XYZ file of C-alpha atoms in Angstrom:
727
model
C 10.586 15.930 16.805
C 10.559 18.825 19.281
C 13.459 19.072 21.721
C 11.936 19.853 25.097
C 15.224 20.124 26.996
C 16.072 23.506 28.539
C 19.179 25.314 29.685
C 18.237 24.355 33.235
C 18.236 20.684 32.195
C 21.718 21.064 30.746
C 22.987 22.819 33.867
C 21.657 19.993 36.018
C 23.285 17.348 33.818
C 26.599 19.213 33.541
C 26.784 19.791 37.297
C 27.055 16.036 37.786
C 30.406 16.074 35.947
C 31.717 19.421 37.203
C 34.238 19.484 40.078
C 32.265 19.616 43.334
C 29.159 20.224 41.235
C 30.332 23.796 40.517
C 29.598 24.827 36.926
C 31.850 27.884 37.286
C 34.784 25.504 37.558
C 34.221 24.677 33.878
C 34.799 28.288 32.806
C 38.071 29.233 31.130
C 39.478 32.565 32.286
C 41.697 33.976 29.534
C 44.745 36.217 30.127
C 42.679 39.031 28.613
C 40.221 38.919 31.498
C 37.508 37.303 29.368
C 35.551 34.376 30.776
C 34.824 31.666 28.201
C 31.923 29.418 29.134
C 31.629 25.749 28.149
C 28.200 26.380 26.579
C 26.692 29.313 24.668
C 23.064 29.676 23.591
C 20.936 32.085 21.576
C 20.523 34.187 24.717
C 24.223 35.132 24.546
C 23.816 36.800 21.149
C 20.295 38.184 21.410
C 21.330 41.787 22.062
C 24.652 41.935 20.194
C 25.157 44.513 17.415
C 26.296 43.738 13.857
C 25.484 40.011 13.923
C 23.232 40.448 10.884
C 25.936 42.284 8.887
C 27.322 40.937 5.615
C 30.912 40.608 4.347
C 32.106 43.546 2.284
C 29.766 45.970 4.042
C 30.273 48.234 7.041
C 31.337 47.654 9.762
C 33.132 44.743 8.029
C 32.715 42.310 10.921
C 32.524 39.423 8.440
C 35.377 40.537 6.201
C 36.472 43.463 4.037
C 35.458 41.820 0.726
C 32.054 40.471 -0.229
C 33.274 37.084 -1.476
C 36.530 36.800 0.515
C 38.366 33.539 -0.364
C 35.520 32.084 -2.436
C 36.874 34.065 -5.405
C 40.464 34.869 -4.396
C 42.321 33.189 -1.503
C 44.654 35.121 0.748
C 48.169 35.877 -0.494
C 50.848 33.414 0.593
C 53.715 35.668 1.632
C 56.747 34.036 3.281
C 58.946 36.363 5.372
C 62.618 35.635 4.771
C 66.061 37.109 4.487
C 69.154 34.953 4.183
C 72.384 36.770 5.047
C 73.196 38.134 1.578
C 71.109 39.683 -1.179
C 72.215 36.853 -3.498
C 71.039 34.082 -1.122
C 67.768 35.858 -0.390
C 67.052 36.433 -4.074
C 67.531 32.731 -4.789
C 65.083 31.851 -1.981
C 62.448 34.335 -3.192
C 62.589 33.066 -6.764
C 62.210 29.448 -5.636
C 59.336 30.365 -3.329
C 57.519 32.252 -6.091
C 57.981 29.338 -8.461
C 56.615 26.936 -5.814
C 53.392 28.833 -5.161
C 54.384 31.895 -3.175
C 52.530 35.009 -4.294
C 54.534 37.861 -2.802
C 57.954 38.679 -1.382
C 58.376 39.562 2.291
C 61.838 40.809 3.255
C 63.569 40.291 6.603
C 66.557 42.591 7.087
C 69.510 42.020 9.377
C 69.771 44.025 12.583
C 72.579 46.242 11.331
C 70.289 47.446 8.536
C 67.348 47.882 10.916
C 69.409 50.129 13.144
C 70.790 52.238 10.295
C 74.397 51.015 10.348
C 76.470 50.067 7.339
C 78.017 46.616 7.555
C 81.497 48.029 8.228
C 80.431 49.870 11.394
C 82.302 48.577 14.492
C 79.108 48.267 16.586
C 77.588 45.603 14.315
C 80.429 43.087 14.027
C 78.269 40.189 15.251
C 75.012 41.257 13.591
C 75.750 41.492 9.848
C 73.812 38.869 7.905
C 72.270 37.392 11.045
C 68.466 37.116 11.312
C 68.002 38.688 7.884
C 69.610 40.088 4.769
C 72.323 42.763 4.889
C 71.439 45.805 2.753
C 73.872 48.712 2.515
C 72.968 50.363 -0.797
C 70.907 50.340 -3.984
C 73.346 47.816 -5.414
C 72.284 45.300 -2.741
C 68.617 46.063 -3.467
C 69.125 45.427 -7.187
C 70.597 42.008 -6.418
C 67.818 41.276 -3.904
C 65.113 41.727 -6.573
C 67.044 40.489 -9.613
C 64.709 38.740 -12.087
C 61.705 39.464 -9.855
C 59.345 41.752 -11.847
C 58.490 44.493 -9.382
C 55.542 45.680 -11.484
C 53.913 42.265 -10.961
C 55.164 40.963 -7.576
C 54.150 42.793 -4.400
C 56.909 43.356 -1.864
C 56.474 43.605 1.896
C 59.377 45.037 3.890
C 59.568 44.864 7.679
C 61.487 48.065 8.326
C 60.947 50.894 10.785
C 64.173 52.479 12.032
C 66.033 52.835 8.727
C 62.760 53.057 6.806
C 63.818 56.029 4.652
C 66.969 54.594 3.021
C 65.473 51.086 2.710
C 62.253 52.244 1.032
C 64.210 54.684 -1.134
C 66.618 51.905 -2.134
C 63.689 49.735 -3.221
C 62.220 52.610 -5.258
C 65.525 53.269 -7.033
C 66.169 49.557 -7.656
C 62.737 49.335 -9.291
C 63.458 52.424 -11.423
C 66.676 50.852 -12.650
C 64.704 47.684 -13.409
C 62.439 49.859 -15.568
C 59.467 49.956 -13.182
C 58.026 53.356 -12.319
C 56.891 54.210 -8.785
C 53.192 54.242 -9.662
C 53.363 50.532 -10.593
C 54.924 49.357 -7.306
C 52.708 47.353 -4.964
C 53.364 46.057 -1.486
C 53.830 47.354 2.036
C 56.478 49.040 4.158
C 55.942 48.419 7.863
C 56.911 51.975 8.909
C 55.382 51.502 12.401
C 57.706 53.180 14.862
C 55.458 53.414 17.934
C 55.498 49.651 18.491
C 59.293 49.751 18.259
C 59.445 51.926 21.380
C 57.123 49.467 23.137
C 58.553 46.081 22.235
C 60.866 45.440 19.297
C 63.307 48.315 19.892
C 64.768 48.603 16.382
C 64.308 52.356 16.503
C 66.939 54.967 15.646
C 65.520 58.420 16.363
C 63.342 59.743 19.227
C 59.524 59.568 18.927
C 58.831 63.094 17.630
C 61.151 63.092 14.586
C 60.241 59.446 13.961
C 56.611 60.493 13.609
C 57.675 63.173 11.127
C 59.331 60.499 9.005
C 56.088 58.511 8.994
C 54.097 61.579 7.910
C 56.512 62.266 5.059
C 56.314 58.659 3.834
C 52.506 58.668 3.889
C 52.529 61.976 2.006
C 55.052 60.816 -0.631
C 53.419 57.438 -1.309
C 49.940 59.001 -1.530
C 51.221 61.216 -4.357
C 53.617 58.892 -6.186
C 52.841 55.251 -5.223
C 49.043 54.751 -5.270
C 49.271 50.937 -5.150
C 51.699 50.834 -2.235
C 50.708 50.537 1.433
C 52.555 53.303 3.272
C 52.339 51.703 6.700
C 51.602 48.321 8.248
C 50.432 48.926 11.792
C 51.799 45.993 13.707
C 50.450 44.151 16.712
C 52.558 41.112 15.857
C 55.587 42.150 17.844
C 53.440 43.133 20.821
C 52.048 39.623 21.172
C 55.485 38.140 20.589
C 56.729 40.352 23.455
C 54.006 39.060 25.768
C 50.826 41.059 25.124
C 47.558 39.168 25.317
C 45.079 39.471 22.448
C 43.144 42.397 23.966
C 46.324 44.429 24.580
C 47.620 43.640 21.091
C 44.330 44.713 19.525
C 43.934 47.893 21.572
C 47.494 49.186 21.324
C 47.703 48.468 17.592
C 44.497 50.319 16.777
C 45.546 53.178 19.073
C 48.833 53.361 17.133
C 46.832 53.498 13.903
C 44.787 56.402 15.235
C 48.026 58.328 15.946
C 49.340 57.703 12.441
C 46.110 59.023 10.919
C 46.446 62.162 13.031
C 50.046 62.549 11.860
C 49.029 62.325 8.201
C 46.181 64.776 8.687
C 48.646 67.221 10.233
C 50.522 67.117 6.882
C 47.411 68.622 5.282
C 46.249 65.423 3.589
C 42.582 64.539 3.238
C 41.791 61.341 5.159
C 40.465 59.532 2.075
C 43.646 60.451 0.212
C 45.757 58.018 2.246
C 43.651 55.910 4.640
C 42.828 53.289 2.019
C 46.507 52.331 1.886
C 46.894 51.707 5.630
C 47.174 48.045 6.563
C 47.551 46.013 9.750
C 49.649 43.062 10.902
C 48.518 40.591 13.588
C 50.259 37.797 15.431
C 48.317 34.547 15.513
C 49.077 32.380 18.529
C 47.640 29.219 20.027
C 44.656 30.929 21.687
C 42.517 29.765 18.758
C 39.053 31.147 19.530
C 40.334 34.510 20.746
C 42.523 34.988 17.673
C 39.507 34.582 15.388
C 37.458 36.904 17.622
C 40.285 39.454 17.704
C 40.412 39.792 13.933
C 36.629 40.111 13.604
C 36.510 42.715 16.404
C 39.424 44.650 14.875
C 37.479 45.446 11.707
C 34.513 46.792 13.663
C 36.707 48.949 15.909
C 38.744 50.365 12.999
C 35.521 51.278 11.232
C 34.471 53.101 14.415
C 37.793 54.963 14.635
C 37.835 55.993 10.966
C 34.220 57.123 11.116
C 35.425 59.472 13.852
C 37.848 60.992 11.327
C 34.952 61.567 8.886
C 36.340 59.088 6.372
C 33.877 58.522 3.540
C 35.519 56.024 1.204
C 34.784 52.352 2.017
C 38.502 51.620 1.521
C 39.327 54.109 4.292
C 36.840 52.484 6.648
C 37.823 48.824 6.194
C 40.694 47.166 8.009
C 42.887 44.948 5.837
C 45.531 42.777 7.439
C 48.527 40.517 7.033
C 49.043 37.802 9.651
C 51.981 35.727 10.781
C 51.851 32.643 12.929
C 53.565 32.962 16.293
C 57.305 32.560 16.603
C 57.126 32.642 20.387
C 54.835 29.579 20.518
C 57.457 27.461 18.734
C 59.490 25.199 21.002
C 63.049 23.955 20.875
C 61.969 20.755 22.611
C 60.260 18.198 20.360
C 60.416 20.702 17.458
C 58.263 18.734 14.996
C 55.286 19.581 17.208
C 55.716 23.099 15.809
C 54.312 21.970 12.446
C 51.006 21.246 14.184
C 51.100 24.543 16.085
C 51.690 26.508 12.887
C 48.831 24.714 11.132
C 46.379 25.504 13.940
C 47.485 29.148 13.983
C 47.238 29.418 10.191
C 43.651 28.187 10.322
C 42.799 30.780 12.987
C 44.177 33.513 10.701
C 42.112 32.207 7.792
C 38.917 31.914 9.855
C 39.563 35.468 11.068
C 39.722 36.767 7.484
C 43.358 37.667 6.798
C 44.377 39.137 3.411
C 47.857 37.582 3.440
C 49.686 35.120 5.640
C 53.169 34.013 6.619
C 53.561 30.634 8.298
C 56.638 30.177 10.478
C 58.930 27.212 9.975
C 59.101 24.515 12.625
C 62.823 25.048 13.328
C 62.697 28.792 14.049
C 62.915 28.295 17.829
C 66.408 26.956 17.161
C 67.823 28.887 14.206
C 66.964 30.498 10.887
C 64.707 28.273 8.754
C 66.165 25.903 6.198
C 64.800 25.406 2.674
C 63.268 22.124 3.859
C 61.388 23.655 6.793
C 60.347 26.692 4.744
C 58.773 24.408 2.146
C 56.687 22.673 4.824
C 55.559 26.066 6.159
C 54.580 27.294 2.695
C 52.823 24.010 1.828
C 50.788 24.292 5.037
C 49.026 27.268 3.483
C 48.722 25.687 0.054
C 47.096 22.579 1.556
C 44.562 24.714 3.446
C 43.775 26.578 0.233
C 43.649 23.602 -2.104
C 42.513 20.570 -0.091
C 40.197 21.615 2.757
C 37.501 23.683 0.989
C 37.691 26.119 3.906
C 37.926 28.831 1.262
C 34.466 28.010 -0.125
C 32.583 29.688 2.739
C 32.811 33.359 3.739
C 33.252 33.798 7.518
C 32.147 30.281 8.553
C 32.119 31.283 12.248
C 29.360 33.857 11.697
C 26.282 33.171 13.788
C 28.129 30.965 16.255
C 26.771 31.784 19.704
C 30.248 31.413 21.130
C 32.179 33.298 18.437
C 29.786 36.230 18.186
C 29.801 36.562 21.971
C 33.618 36.349 22.174
C 33.993 38.853 19.347
C 31.849 41.349 21.207
C 33.693 40.752 24.490
C 37.038 41.216 22.762
C 35.732 44.384 21.127
C 34.562 45.850 24.442
C 37.733 44.863 26.308
C 39.985 46.437 23.658
C 37.862 49.579 23.361
C 38.128 50.144 27.125
C 41.937 50.068 26.812
C 41.834 52.413 23.796
C 39.762 54.898 25.803
C 42.256 54.625 28.671
C 45.023 55.516 26.208
C 43.009 58.469 24.896
C 42.561 59.745 28.452
C 46.374 59.870 28.728
C 46.553 62.064 25.634
C 46.994 59.360 22.994
C 49.405 56.562 22.196
C 52.471 58.775 21.888
C 52.016 59.808 25.530
C 51.300 56.220 26.594
C 54.491 55.053 24.871
C 56.665 57.956 25.994
C 55.693 57.450 29.650
C 56.653 53.770 29.527
C 53.135 52.743 30.623
C 52.340 50.731 27.484
C 55.657 48.859 27.574
C 55.216 47.909 31.237
C 51.685 46.606 30.578
C 53.083 44.223 27.954
C 56.024 43.172 30.131
C 53.696 42.389 33.041
C 51.587 40.173 30.753
C 54.768 38.417 29.539
C 55.993 37.739 33.088
C 52.596 36.374 34.124
C 52.457 34.072 31.081
C 55.961 32.713 31.691
C 55.148 32.034 35.338
C 52.041 30.109 34.322
C 54.141 27.953 31.981
C 56.953 27.396 34.483
C 54.450 26.451 37.188
C 52.604 24.049 34.882
C 49.309 25.961 34.908
C 49.555 26.439 31.127
C 50.529 23.301 29.216
C 53.160 23.350 26.460
C 53.369 19.863 24.973
C 56.926 18.565 24.955
C 58.117 21.314 27.315
C 56.288 21.045 30.632
C 54.146 17.987 29.834
C 54.545 14.863 27.664
C 58.300 15.470 27.513
C 60.673 13.331 25.474
C 63.726 11.759 27.055
C 66.956 13.668 26.457
C 68.318 10.966 24.161
C 65.239 10.987 21.924
C 65.178 14.782 21.801
C 68.791 14.942 20.662
C 68.231 12.259 18.037
C 65.332 14.204 16.597
C 67.152 17.517 16.168
C 66.517 18.915 12.673
C 69.143 20.247 10.312
C 70.277 23.745 11.321
C 70.996 26.600 8.917
C 74.385 28.125 9.753
C 75.341 31.630 8.626
C 79.031 32.526 8.304
C 78.794 36.016 9.761
C 82.444 36.856 9.072
C 82.207 35.900 5.398
C 78.990 37.912 4.923
C 80.450 40.989 6.603
C 83.678 40.803 4.597
C 81.652 40.600 1.376
C 79.543 43.611 2.328
C 82.627 45.637 3.235
C 84.112 44.888 -0.193
C 80.918 46.113 -1.893
C 80.867 49.286 0.219
C 84.468 50.041 -0.640
C 83.743 49.711 -4.359
C 80.666 51.968 -4.170
C 82.543 54.695 -2.321
C 85.407 54.569 -4.824
C 83.226 54.794 -7.932
C 80.455 57.281 -7.044
C 80.446 61.069 -7.300
C 81.533 61.886 -3.747
C 80.730 65.598 -3.985
C 77.211 64.969 -5.280
C 76.579 62.439 -2.490
C 77.862 64.879 0.143
C 75.557 67.612 -1.152
C 72.553 65.270 -1.199
C 73.219 64.179 2.375
C 73.626 67.791 3.462
C 70.254 68.632 1.902
C 68.745 65.799 3.924
C 70.321 67.078 7.157
C 69.121 70.608 6.426
C 65.553 69.435 5.834
C 65.616 67.377 9.030
C 66.836 70.319 11.106
C 64.324 72.779 9.637
C 61.526 71.611 11.939
C 60.664 68.385 13.728
C 56.982 69.017 12.972
C 56.614 70.510 9.497
C 60.001 70.308 7.815
C 61.226 71.932 4.609
C 61.145 69.263 1.940
C 59.878 65.712 2.055
C 62.443 63.421 3.717
C 61.618 60.397 1.534
C 61.935 62.468 -1.636
C 65.348 63.736 -0.532
C 66.443 60.218 0.464
C 65.476 58.819 -2.955
C 67.706 61.471 -4.541
C 70.603 60.567 -2.242
C 70.222 56.812 -2.836
C 70.205 57.336 -6.624
C 73.683 58.827 -6.185
C 74.715 55.715 -4.184
C 74.578 57.112 -0.674
C 74.500 54.176 1.765
C 71.961 53.194 4.401
C 74.373 54.202 7.156
C 75.200 57.554 5.573
C 71.539 58.525 5.199
C 70.870 57.466 8.795
C 73.860 59.486 10.019
C 72.723 62.553 8.072
C 69.353 62.422 9.844
C 70.954 61.666 13.212
C 72.874 64.951 13.043
C 69.540 66.737 13.490
C 67.345 64.145 15.176
C 69.793 62.482 17.573
C 69.715 58.739 18.415
C 67.133 57.511 20.910
C 68.219 56.005 24.238
C 65.518 54.084 26.096
C 65.054 54.085 29.858
C 65.428 50.632 31.411
C 62.572 49.593 33.693
C 61.291 46.267 34.984
C 58.045 45.091 36.518
C 58.114 43.478 39.972
C 55.962 40.972 41.782
C 54.064 39.746 38.717
C 56.025 36.530 38.205
C 56.007 35.685 41.924
C 52.245 36.160 42.134
C 51.711 33.077 39.974
C 53.541 31.016 42.612
C 51.435 32.347 45.483
C 49.469 29.110 45.579
C 49.800 25.603 46.938
C 51.487 22.782 45.069
C 54.887 21.188 44.462
C 56.038 24.013 42.212
C 55.148 26.571 44.908
C 57.243 24.607 47.403
C 60.129 24.571 44.914
C 59.836 28.353 44.534
C 59.994 28.839 48.301
C 62.978 26.457 48.552
C 64.999 28.489 46.043
C 64.145 31.711 47.872
C 65.452 30.065 51.047
C 68.731 29.142 49.337
C 69.156 32.758 48.198
C 68.517 33.999 51.740
C 71.145 31.536 53.019
C 73.622 32.898 50.455
C 72.950 36.452 51.621
C 73.501 35.475 55.247
C 76.851 33.831 54.459
C 78.183 36.404 51.969
C 76.808 39.582 53.548
C 74.915 40.493 50.386
C 72.500 38.960 47.928
C 73.639 37.315 44.694
C 73.832 40.074 42.083
C 73.305 39.479 38.374
C 73.285 41.753 35.358
C 70.873 40.794 32.568
C 72.181 41.988 29.211
C 71.468 42.232 25.502
C 74.509 42.469 23.231
C 74.656 43.743 19.669
C 71.681 45.238 17.863
C 69.008 42.705 18.877
C 66.215 44.658 20.564
C 63.874 41.732 21.330
C 63.999 41.938 25.113
C 61.015 39.841 26.246
C 63.245 37.049 27.547
C 65.677 39.416 29.238
C 62.907 41.348 30.995
C 61.060 38.202 32.147
C 64.273 36.694 33.548
C 65.135 39.966 35.305
C 61.636 40.123 36.843
C 61.664 36.500 38.003
C 65.199 36.660 39.434
C 64.313 39.840 41.344
C 61.134 38.227 42.700
C 63.254 35.289 43.931
C 65.573 37.614 45.839
C 68.502 38.305 43.498
C 69.761 41.861 43.158
C 69.237 42.498 39.434
C 70.696 45.109 37.108
C 69.486 45.429 33.516
C 71.984 46.611 30.947
C 70.862 49.079 28.290
C 70.050 47.751 24.841
C 72.646 47.605 22.076
C 75.743 47.261 24.256
C 79.066 46.102 22.889
C 80.735 43.297 24.868
C 83.302 45.796 26.171
C 80.590 48.181 27.409
C 78.737 45.313 29.071
C 81.883 44.111 30.850
C 82.630 47.626 32.099
C 79.145 48.041 33.555
C 79.235 44.593 35.179
C 82.499 45.466 36.936
C 81.265 48.892 38.018
C 78.100 47.328 39.473
C 80.126 44.609 41.240
C 77.945 41.754 39.973
C 78.561 38.058 40.484
C 77.218 37.055 37.077
C 76.236 38.372 33.663
C 73.267 36.765 31.924
C 73.123 37.374 28.177
C 69.836 36.998 26.288
C 70.416 36.192 22.633
C 67.836 35.659 19.880
C 69.545 36.833 16.705
C 72.169 34.118 16.112
C 75.144 36.272 17.093
C 76.075 34.160 20.123
C 79.221 32.575 18.655
C 80.684 36.049 18.091
C 79.332 38.086 20.996
C 79.473 35.623 23.912
C 83.203 34.804 23.622
C 83.773 38.558 23.252
C 82.089 39.393 26.600
C 84.049 36.641 28.357
C 87.291 37.978 26.880
C 86.359 41.560 27.774
C 85.832 40.557 31.418
C 89.253 38.852 31.438
C 90.907 41.858 29.803
C 89.489 44.091 32.527
C 90.614 41.763 35.328
C 87.175 40.402 36.198
C 87.232 36.789 35.041
C 85.636 35.828 38.389
C 82.330 37.190 37.029
C 80.551 34.207 35.524
C 78.612 34.389 32.234
C 75.417 32.487 31.494
C 73.326 32.560 28.319
C 69.665 32.110 27.417
C 67.671 32.262 24.199
C 67.703 30.765 20.722
C 70.884 28.680 20.629
C 71.188 25.433 18.623
C 72.380 22.524 20.753
C 75.235 21.979 18.319
C 76.687 25.295 19.560
C 76.553 24.405 23.267
C 79.987 22.740 23.320
C 81.598 25.769 21.649
C 80.082 28.144 24.210
C 81.052 25.965 27.182
C 84.613 25.747 25.834
C 84.594 29.557 25.552
C 83.881 29.808 29.281
C 80.081 29.970 29.563
C 78.864 28.478 32.852
C 75.236 27.849 31.954
C 73.067 27.684 28.806
C 69.284 27.874 29.130
C 67.350 27.365 25.912
C 63.684 28.101 25.202
C 61.390 26.281 27.614
C 63.856 26.194 30.518
C 61.879 26.921 33.728
C 63.269 30.118 35.210
C 63.435 28.751 38.794
C 65.649 25.903 37.556
C 67.829 28.425 35.728
C 68.024 30.609 38.868
C 69.094 27.712 41.102
C 71.813 26.696 38.658
C 73.121 30.271 38.401
C 73.195 30.535 42.203
C 75.202 27.305 42.423
C 77.646 28.521 39.741
C 78.146 31.779 41.666
C 78.850 29.809 44.844
C 81.399 27.643 42.979
C 83.117 30.735 41.579
C 83.348 32.359 45.014
C 84.704 29.154 46.558
C 87.339 28.848 43.827
C 88.442 32.446 44.369
C 89.260 31.861 48.064
């Protein structure tokens, strides 16, 4: 039978259901600026390039391997680090026995920032949000009974990348595994740290030298090891939409290739070991399109470097489901979210995948939740038969069209970056960071205003009693016990090693670092391996480099007007916004000045999306807002709050250090005679810790999903109460 219906017939039929008969009202306008239509036809793909390409062949639109998962599924790689090397090792061995196929290491923030566990600045960070690693001895425990010649290891490390990678190399040597047999990936992506994650140590220029030295060393000695994982994950987690994530990540990759070429390497000598790392959120169609577009764009970029080897031209990637999309409210919904995101990663053609656990919006994952996350992947691999077909979205009018739109949108941003002089210039100027922060503020405003639905948060909400009854088991880390144990290990190492030999090795490292920030005399990774063999510590290596490189201090900026713009419409939420602004104006009239708050991050947690969004929204409402620099101690934060004469300090916490750091800031304010300054807290805080924080003196706790206007009104009322009590 011949179908005689036409597009015009469909338009006529659809118009009957469309609001006011307007078909444009059915379009979905994504945060990336891409319009997604409700219907696509052959006309949408008629002139698109590459739609007749095949998997395993340039430009790799349909996947980097010819058979993809039909022969070998993606690697299941669960990212984890549990306080101590012993606890993490036990988790890895269980995960491998239960179907995991690689080890992915999460380090604590003290390690990320190049501090030994006994450093006074990291009191609340040791063993929180990852494993504490101070020396080769910790690395040996971390990989005990894990054959490093057979199991690939991924390490998310950028700031202290030299001592951590060197420690892994030496631990493998002492396990009897030579460097040429090691497989896995070191993240080693410092540019994104300056944009979003902030676990940097040194300024951009010497940091790029470190990257060049690692690429050079691994190309010569570790042919199976990926020398860099160029990460968009943290950009999306910080608020970037898919187009920004794609463009900035590929632009970072271009800079790293240039850095390696400046070392005198041939492009095909190292480019085949570059890999990528994407976040996979709930924007299902665009995530699949993003990954398909990424391979085409990377092929274009590498062709521009005259790469010849197919391995140099193909983009290979690891993916991780979104942590930001997980909700504290109704947390079992997160299992569904993770499953949807995992399927998007698979349909996009990932080479390995980590699935987040449903409880990670509340605390570190438990063994129970980690098993569900891992089994999510195993079920997709074993029960769905999704793996039987290579690139099942190929030929879809909608997907091919979206892929091309994503490609063009990202390429326009990449060319804008090039016009600035490249990604280093875009990062150094602060432009790239502000673009991501503006996207984050806009997204949060859309959620708070109800324009974007989050089930269980701003729609279909549970009652408070049901939500509390459904709280999952929470993993609790005894930070004091972990730190004490690490300090004992450090003391033993320093007492039993050859102190003179270690001093000489560290001096050689400092000398090489000071020789030139561009070329350098001696490879920094080679010299670090030698120092770590002698039992130099992570902190000592970092300090030796800091003597020459210095420690980076970021400028604090915030976007303005972006959050408020989402409320510049009619509706109940717009009226609520205007009402709160009126209350703030009334406060200013009575007090002679506006309410002033300082938004702060304490300890070594550099994830500042929440802090920046809150600062932007509060400023748009009419608060005077100061933003504290990253990595403050409680005493430094209290001093700045007093000097700036603020009414309140808001602390953003994501790394589980709240039970140590929050009481410390309250005590520091009291010690300095400023206990009239109230303290409020937002971020990842288990409800079981609320009572402790309130008893410590906190005036307000605002967990994930709290609408910022509601938070702002409560803070204003607490300030008014404090002022009234002081009279």
